[in-house]
Amino acid sequence: MIESKKYSVAAIGNAMLDLVCEVPDQFLSQEGISKGVMNLVSRERSNNILRLVRPIKETAGGSAANTISTLAKLGLKTGYIGKIADDPKGKVFKKDLLDNSIFYNTDFLDKDYTEATGKCIVLITPDKERTMNTYLGATEFLTDVDIDEELIAQSEWLYLEGYRFDGQKSKKAFYKAIEIAKKNKTKIAITLSDKFCVDRHRSDFIYLLSVSADMVFCNEDELKSLYQIEDIKKAREFIDDSISCLACTCAEKGAYLFYGSSISEISTKKVAVVDTTGAGDSFAAGFLYGLSKNFTFDKCATYGNVIAGEVLKVYGPRVEKGLKNFVIS
């Protein structure tokens, strides 16, 4: 008899606090901020932006942590690996994970470093688009030493956040985690995270997908950037046969699924959008939940669309209500 694993999903990502703010479009142009993407900023720049805005919400964030949080709300056992500093924001982040019954034991950043816990200032414009300004801080110093072998070995899925490729030593940590996963028959899911992140690391992503990914999550812009195409359906020509499924979200159009020789288009229901932050993270959570329940890929995507719709209704990157026994019509 095959022994089942302790956790459904373990994730590695940028551990940080999200500060959600409403701003007019002209604020972005005045401050020279690229709209609708993740902009990496220094600690000084982050503090300067915060002097100009008033956050309406502060919450534990980070793409993979958002996905894990939603999976935990759906009732799955999950774990997380991400670096924080031993400071007030780091303690808020850690408490949030533990309060949601998420396994988390990554050591605090060594006190020899002066970096603070990372934070992401999420600027919401009137069209409900989110623009992120990310100070990586402590999370940039995640290393292979932080990789928890037992957690990965005891997980059905390892979920890797593409943003983490921006860390100095995180690639080495990623590949160590992948090696552990493969050795222990843990399936690997990768999210591309952001178009500019793909631009910065295109060759690394293509290599990583070809040798390691069972499941890939992305949005339309990320997929176009990855394979340098204009029509996302042309991605079928480039997706490695080793990838079981690639799920590409397309906002209100729903999602495209690429698996085998098939391309499926999964529609989504319209919702009253408050904020788009975390929609892709929630879609991935819904999809991974479906996989844990042996749903078909199409049903996984439908479930992902519905969960993403829940986070679109609130400010911030996470579904606020309980999701255990959540059903879709």
Coordinates of C-alpha atoms in Angstrom, one line a residue:
M1 CA 0.0 0.0 0.0
I2 CA 1.3 3.5 -0.9
E3 CA 1.6 5.7 2.1
S4 CA -0.1 9.1 1.5
K5 CA 1.9 12.3 2.1
K6 CA 1.3 14.6 5.0
Y7 CA 0.8 17.8 3.0
S8 CA -1.1 18.6 -0.2
V9 CA 1.1 21.6 -1.3
A10 CA 4.3 23.2 -0.1
A11 CA 5.3 26.5 -1.6
I12 CA 8.5 28.7 -1.9
G13 CA 8.1 32.4 -2.5
N14 CA 8.6 36.0 -1.6
A15 CA 7.5 36.5 2.1
M16 CA 6.3 40.0 2.6
L17 CA 3.5 42.3 3.8
D18 CA 1.2 43.9 1.2
L19 CA 0.0 47.5 1.7
V20 CA -3.0 48.3 -0.4
C21 CA -3.6 51.9 -1.5
E22 CA -6.0 53.7 -3.9
V23 CA -4.4 56.2 -6.2
P24 CA -5.4 58.1 -9.4
D25 CA -3.7 57.2 -12.7
Q26 CA -1.8 60.5 -12.7
F27 CA 0.0 59.4 -9.5
L28 CA 1.7 56.6 -11.4
S29 CA 2.7 58.9 -14.2
Q30 CA 3.9 61.6 -11.8
E31 CA 6.1 59.1 -9.9
G32 CA 7.3 57.3 -13.1
I33 CA 5.7 54.0 -12.1
S34 CA 5.0 51.4 -14.7
K35 CA 1.3 50.4 -14.5
G36 CA -0.1 46.9 -14.0
V37 CA 3.2 45.1 -13.3
M38 CA 5.5 44.4 -10.4
N39 CA 8.2 47.1 -10.0
L40 CA 11.3 46.2 -7.9
V41 CA 12.2 49.2 -5.7
S42 CA 14.8 49.9 -3.1
R43 CA 14.0 50.3 0.6
E44 CA 14.4 54.1 0.3
R45 CA 12.1 54.2 -2.7
S46 CA 9.5 52.1 -0.9
N47 CA 9.6 54.4 2.1
N48 CA 9.3 57.5 -0.2
I49 CA 6.2 56.1 -1.9
L50 CA 4.6 55.3 1.5
R51 CA 5.1 58.9 2.5
L52 CA 2.8 59.9 -0.4
V53 CA 0.0 57.4 0.0
R54 CA -2.2 56.2 2.8
P55 CA -2.7 52.4 2.9
I56 CA -6.3 51.2 3.4
K57 CA -5.3 47.7 4.2
E58 CA -2.1 45.8 5.4
T59 CA -2.0 42.1 5.0
A60 CA 0.4 39.2 4.8
G61 CA 1.2 38.8 1.1
G62 CA 3.5 37.4 -1.4
S63 CA 2.2 35.5 -4.4
A64 CA 2.9 31.9 -3.3
A65 CA 1.9 32.7 0.3
N66 CA -1.4 34.0 -1.0
T67 CA -2.0 30.7 -2.9
I68 CA -1.1 28.6 0.2
S69 CA -3.4 30.7 2.4
T70 CA -6.3 30.1 0.1
L71 CA -5.5 26.4 -0.1
A72 CA -5.5 26.3 3.7
K73 CA -8.9 28.0 3.7
L74 CA -10.1 25.3 1.3
G75 CA -9.2 22.8 3.9
L76 CA -5.9 21.4 2.6
K77 CA -2.8 20.8 4.7
T78 CA 0.0 23.1 3.4
G79 CA 3.5 24.4 4.2
Y80 CA 5.5 27.4 3.2
I81 CA 9.2 28.4 2.8
G82 CA 10.1 32.1 2.7
K83 CA 12.5 34.5 4.4
I84 CA 11.5 37.3 6.8
A85 CA 13.3 39.5 9.3
D86 CA 12.8 39.4 13.1
D87 CA 10.9 42.6 13.0
P88 CA 7.2 43.7 13.6
K89 CA 6.2 43.1 10.0
G90 CA 7.9 39.8 9.9
K91 CA 6.1 38.7 13.1
V92 CA 2.8 39.8 11.5
F93 CA 3.5 37.6 8.4
K94 CA 4.5 34.6 10.5
K95 CA 1.5 34.9 12.8
D96 CA -0.8 35.1 9.8
L97 CA 0.5 31.8 8.4
L98 CA 0.4 30.0 11.7
D99 CA -3.1 31.3 12.5
N100 CA -4.2 29.7 9.2
S101 CA -2.6 26.3 10.2
I102 CA 0.1 26.6 7.6
F103 CA 3.3 24.8 8.5
Y104 CA 6.1 27.4 8.6
N105 CA 9.5 27.1 10.2
T106 CA 11.9 29.2 8.0
D107 CA 14.5 30.9 10.2
F108 CA 14.5 34.6 10.6
L109 CA 17.1 36.6 8.6
D110 CA 20.4 36.6 10.5
K111 CA 20.8 39.7 12.6
D112 CA 24.1 40.5 10.8
Y113 CA 21.9 41.8 7.9
T114 CA 20.2 45.2 8.1
E115 CA 17.4 44.4 5.7
A116 CA 13.8 44.5 6.9
T117 CA 10.9 42.2 6.1
G118 CA 9.9 42.8 2.5
K119 CA 6.9 44.8 1.6
C120 CA 4.8 45.3 -1.5
I121 CA 2.9 48.6 -2.0
V122 CA -0.1 47.7 -4.1
L123 CA -1.4 50.8 -5.9
I124 CA -5.0 50.4 -7.1
T125 CA -6.2 52.8 -9.8
P126 CA -9.9 53.6 -10.6
D127 CA -10.0 50.9 -13.3
K128 CA -9.2 48.4 -10.5
E129 CA -5.8 47.5 -12.0
R130 CA -3.1 46.8 -9.4
T131 CA 0.5 48.1 -9.7
M132 CA 3.0 46.6 -7.3
N133 CA 6.1 48.3 -5.9
T134 CA 8.1 45.6 -4.2
Y135 CA 11.0 46.0 -1.7
L136 CA 12.3 42.5 -1.4
G137 CA 14.2 43.0 1.8
A138 CA 14.8 39.9 3.9
T139 CA 13.1 37.6 1.3
E140 CA 15.9 38.2 -1.1
F141 CA 18.3 36.3 1.2
L142 CA 16.5 33.0 1.0
T143 CA 19.2 30.3 0.4
D144 CA 19.5 26.6 -0.1
V145 CA 20.0 26.3 3.7
D146 CA 16.4 27.4 4.2
I147 CA 15.0 24.6 2.0
D148 CA 13.1 22.1 4.3
E149 CA 13.7 18.7 2.8
E150 CA 11.1 16.9 5.0
L151 CA 8.4 19.4 4.1
I152 CA 9.0 19.0 0.4
A153 CA 9.3 15.2 0.6
Q154 CA 6.0 15.0 2.5
S155 CA 4.1 17.1 0.0
E156 CA 2.1 16.0 -3.0
W157 CA 3.0 19.2 -4.8
L158 CA 5.8 21.8 -4.6
Y159 CA 4.7 25.2 -5.8
L160 CA 7.4 27.6 -7.0
E161 CA 6.9 31.3 -7.3
G162 CA 8.7 32.8 -10.3
Y163 CA 9.4 36.1 -8.5
R164 CA 11.9 34.3 -6.3
F165 CA 14.3 34.2 -9.3
D166 CA 15.0 37.9 -8.5
G167 CA 16.9 36.8 -5.3
Q168 CA 20.7 36.6 -5.4
K169 CA 20.9 33.0 -4.1
S170 CA 17.3 31.8 -4.7
K171 CA 18.0 30.0 -8.0
K172 CA 20.3 27.6 -6.1
A173 CA 17.6 27.2 -3.5
F174 CA 15.0 26.5 -6.2
Y175 CA 17.1 23.8 -7.8
K176 CA 17.8 22.2 -4.4
A177 CA 14.1 22.1 -3.8
I178 CA 13.4 20.6 -7.2
E179 CA 16.0 17.9 -6.7
I180 CA 14.4 17.0 -3.4
A181 CA 10.9 17.0 -5.0
K182 CA 12.0 14.7 -7.8
K183 CA 13.7 12.3 -5.5
N184 CA 10.5 12.0 -3.4
K185 CA 8.0 11.9 -6.3
T186 CA 6.6 15.3 -5.3
K187 CA 5.0 16.9 -8.4
I188 CA 6.2 20.4 -9.3
A189 CA 4.1 23.5 -10.2
I190 CA 5.6 26.8 -11.3
T191 CA 4.0 30.2 -11.6
L192 CA 5.7 32.7 -13.9
S193 CA 4.5 35.6 -11.7
D194 CA 5.0 38.7 -13.9
K195 CA 5.8 39.7 -17.5
F196 CA 8.9 41.7 -16.5
C197 CA 10.1 38.8 -14.3
V198 CA 9.8 36.6 -17.4
D199 CA 11.7 39.2 -19.4
R200 CA 14.5 39.2 -16.8
H201 CA 14.8 35.4 -16.6
R202 CA 13.4 34.0 -19.9
S203 CA 16.1 31.4 -20.6
D204 CA 16.0 30.2 -17.0
F205 CA 12.3 29.8 -17.1
I206 CA 12.3 27.9 -20.4
Y207 CA 15.0 25.6 -19.1
L208 CA 13.2 25.1 -15.7
L209 CA 9.9 24.3 -17.4
S210 CA 11.5 21.9 -19.8
V211 CA 13.2 19.8 -17.2
S212 CA 11.1 20.2 -14.0
A213 CA 7.5 21.4 -14.4
D214 CA 4.5 19.2 -14.2
M215 CA 2.1 22.2 -14.0
V216 CA 2.6 25.8 -15.1
F217 CA 0.5 28.8 -14.2
C218 CA 0.8 32.2 -16.0
N219 CA -1.3 35.0 -17.5
E220 CA -1.6 36.1 -21.1
D221 CA 1.2 38.7 -21.0
E222 CA 3.6 36.3 -19.3
L223 CA 3.0 33.5 -21.8
K224 CA 3.5 36.0 -24.7
S225 CA 6.8 37.1 -23.1
L226 CA 8.0 33.6 -22.4
Y227 CA 7.7 32.4 -26.0
Q228 CA 7.9 35.8 -27.6
I229 CA 4.6 35.3 -29.5
E230 CA 1.5 37.5 -30.1
D231 CA -1.1 34.8 -30.3
I232 CA -1.2 32.7 -27.1
K233 CA -2.5 29.7 -29.0
K234 CA 0.8 29.5 -30.7
A235 CA 2.3 28.5 -27.4
R236 CA 1.2 25.0 -28.1
E237 CA 4.2 24.8 -30.5
F238 CA 6.7 25.5 -27.7
I239 CA 5.3 23.8 -24.6
D240 CA 7.4 20.9 -23.6
D241 CA 5.7 17.5 -23.7
S242 CA 6.8 16.8 -20.2
I243 CA 4.4 19.5 -18.8
S244 CA 1.1 17.9 -18.0
C245 CA -0.8 21.1 -18.2
L246 CA -0.2 24.9 -18.7
A247 CA -3.0 27.1 -17.4
C248 CA -3.0 30.7 -18.8
T249 CA -5.4 33.2 -17.2
C250 CA -6.9 35.9 -19.4
A251 CA -8.7 38.2 -17.0
E252 CA -12.5 38.4 -17.8
K253 CA -12.0 36.1 -20.7
G254 CA -11.3 33.2 -18.4
A255 CA -8.4 30.8 -19.0
Y256 CA -6.7 28.7 -21.7
L257 CA -5.5 25.3 -20.9
F258 CA -2.8 23.5 -22.9
Y259 CA -2.5 19.8 -22.3
G260 CA -1.4 17.0 -24.6
S261 CA -2.4 18.2 -28.1
S262 CA -5.5 20.0 -26.7
I263 CA -6.3 23.7 -26.1
S264 CA -9.3 24.3 -23.9
E265 CA -10.9 27.7 -23.4
I266 CA -12.6 28.0 -19.9
S267 CA -15.0 30.9 -19.6
T268 CA -15.6 32.7 -16.3
K269 CA -18.5 34.5 -14.7
K270 CA -18.5 38.3 -14.4
V271 CA -18.1 39.7 -10.9
A272 CA -18.1 43.3 -9.5
V273 CA -14.3 43.9 -9.3
V274 CA -13.0 45.8 -6.3
D275 CA -9.3 45.0 -6.7
T276 CA -7.5 42.5 -9.0
T277 CA -4.6 41.9 -6.6
G278 CA -4.2 38.1 -6.0
A279 CA -6.5 36.9 -8.6
G280 CA -3.9 34.8 -10.3
D281 CA -2.8 33.4 -7.0
S282 CA -6.3 32.4 -6.1
F283 CA -6.8 30.8 -9.5
A284 CA -3.7 28.7 -8.9
A285 CA -5.1 27.7 -5.5
G286 CA -8.4 26.7 -6.9
F287 CA -6.7 24.7 -9.7
L288 CA -4.4 22.9 -7.3
Y289 CA -7.3 22.1 -5.0
G290 CA -9.0 20.5 -8.0
L291 CA -5.9 18.5 -8.7
S292 CA -5.9 17.2 -5.1
K293 CA -9.5 16.0 -5.6
N294 CA -8.7 14.4 -9.0
F295 CA -10.8 16.8 -11.0
T296 CA -10.3 17.0 -14.8
F297 CA -8.1 19.9 -15.9
D298 CA -11.1 21.7 -17.3
K299 CA -13.0 21.4 -14.0
C300 CA -9.8 22.5 -12.1
A301 CA -9.8 25.7 -14.2
T302 CA -13.5 26.3 -13.7
Y303 CA -12.9 26.0 -9.9
G304 CA -9.9 28.3 -10.2
N305 CA -11.9 30.9 -12.0
V306 CA -14.6 30.9 -9.2
I307 CA -12.0 31.2 -6.4
A308 CA -10.3 34.0 -8.3
G309 CA -13.7 35.7 -8.5
E310 CA -13.9 35.7 -4.7
V311 CA -10.7 37.6 -4.2
L312 CA -11.7 40.1 -6.9
K313 CA -14.6 41.2 -4.6
V314 CA -12.3 42.4 -1.8
Y315 CA -9.3 44.7 -1.3
G316 CA -6.0 42.8 -0.9
P317 CA -4.6 39.6 -2.2
R318 CA -6.5 37.0 -0.2
V319 CA -10.0 35.6 0.1
E320 CA -11.3 36.7 3.5
K321 CA -14.1 34.3 4.1
G322 CA -13.8 30.7 5.0
L323 CA -13.8 28.3 2.0
K324 CA -14.2 24.9 3.6
N325 CA -17.0 23.0 1.8
F326 CA -17.0 25.7 -0.8
V327 CA -19.0 24.5 -3.9
I328 CA -19.5 25.9 -7.4
S329 CA -22.7 25.9 -9.3

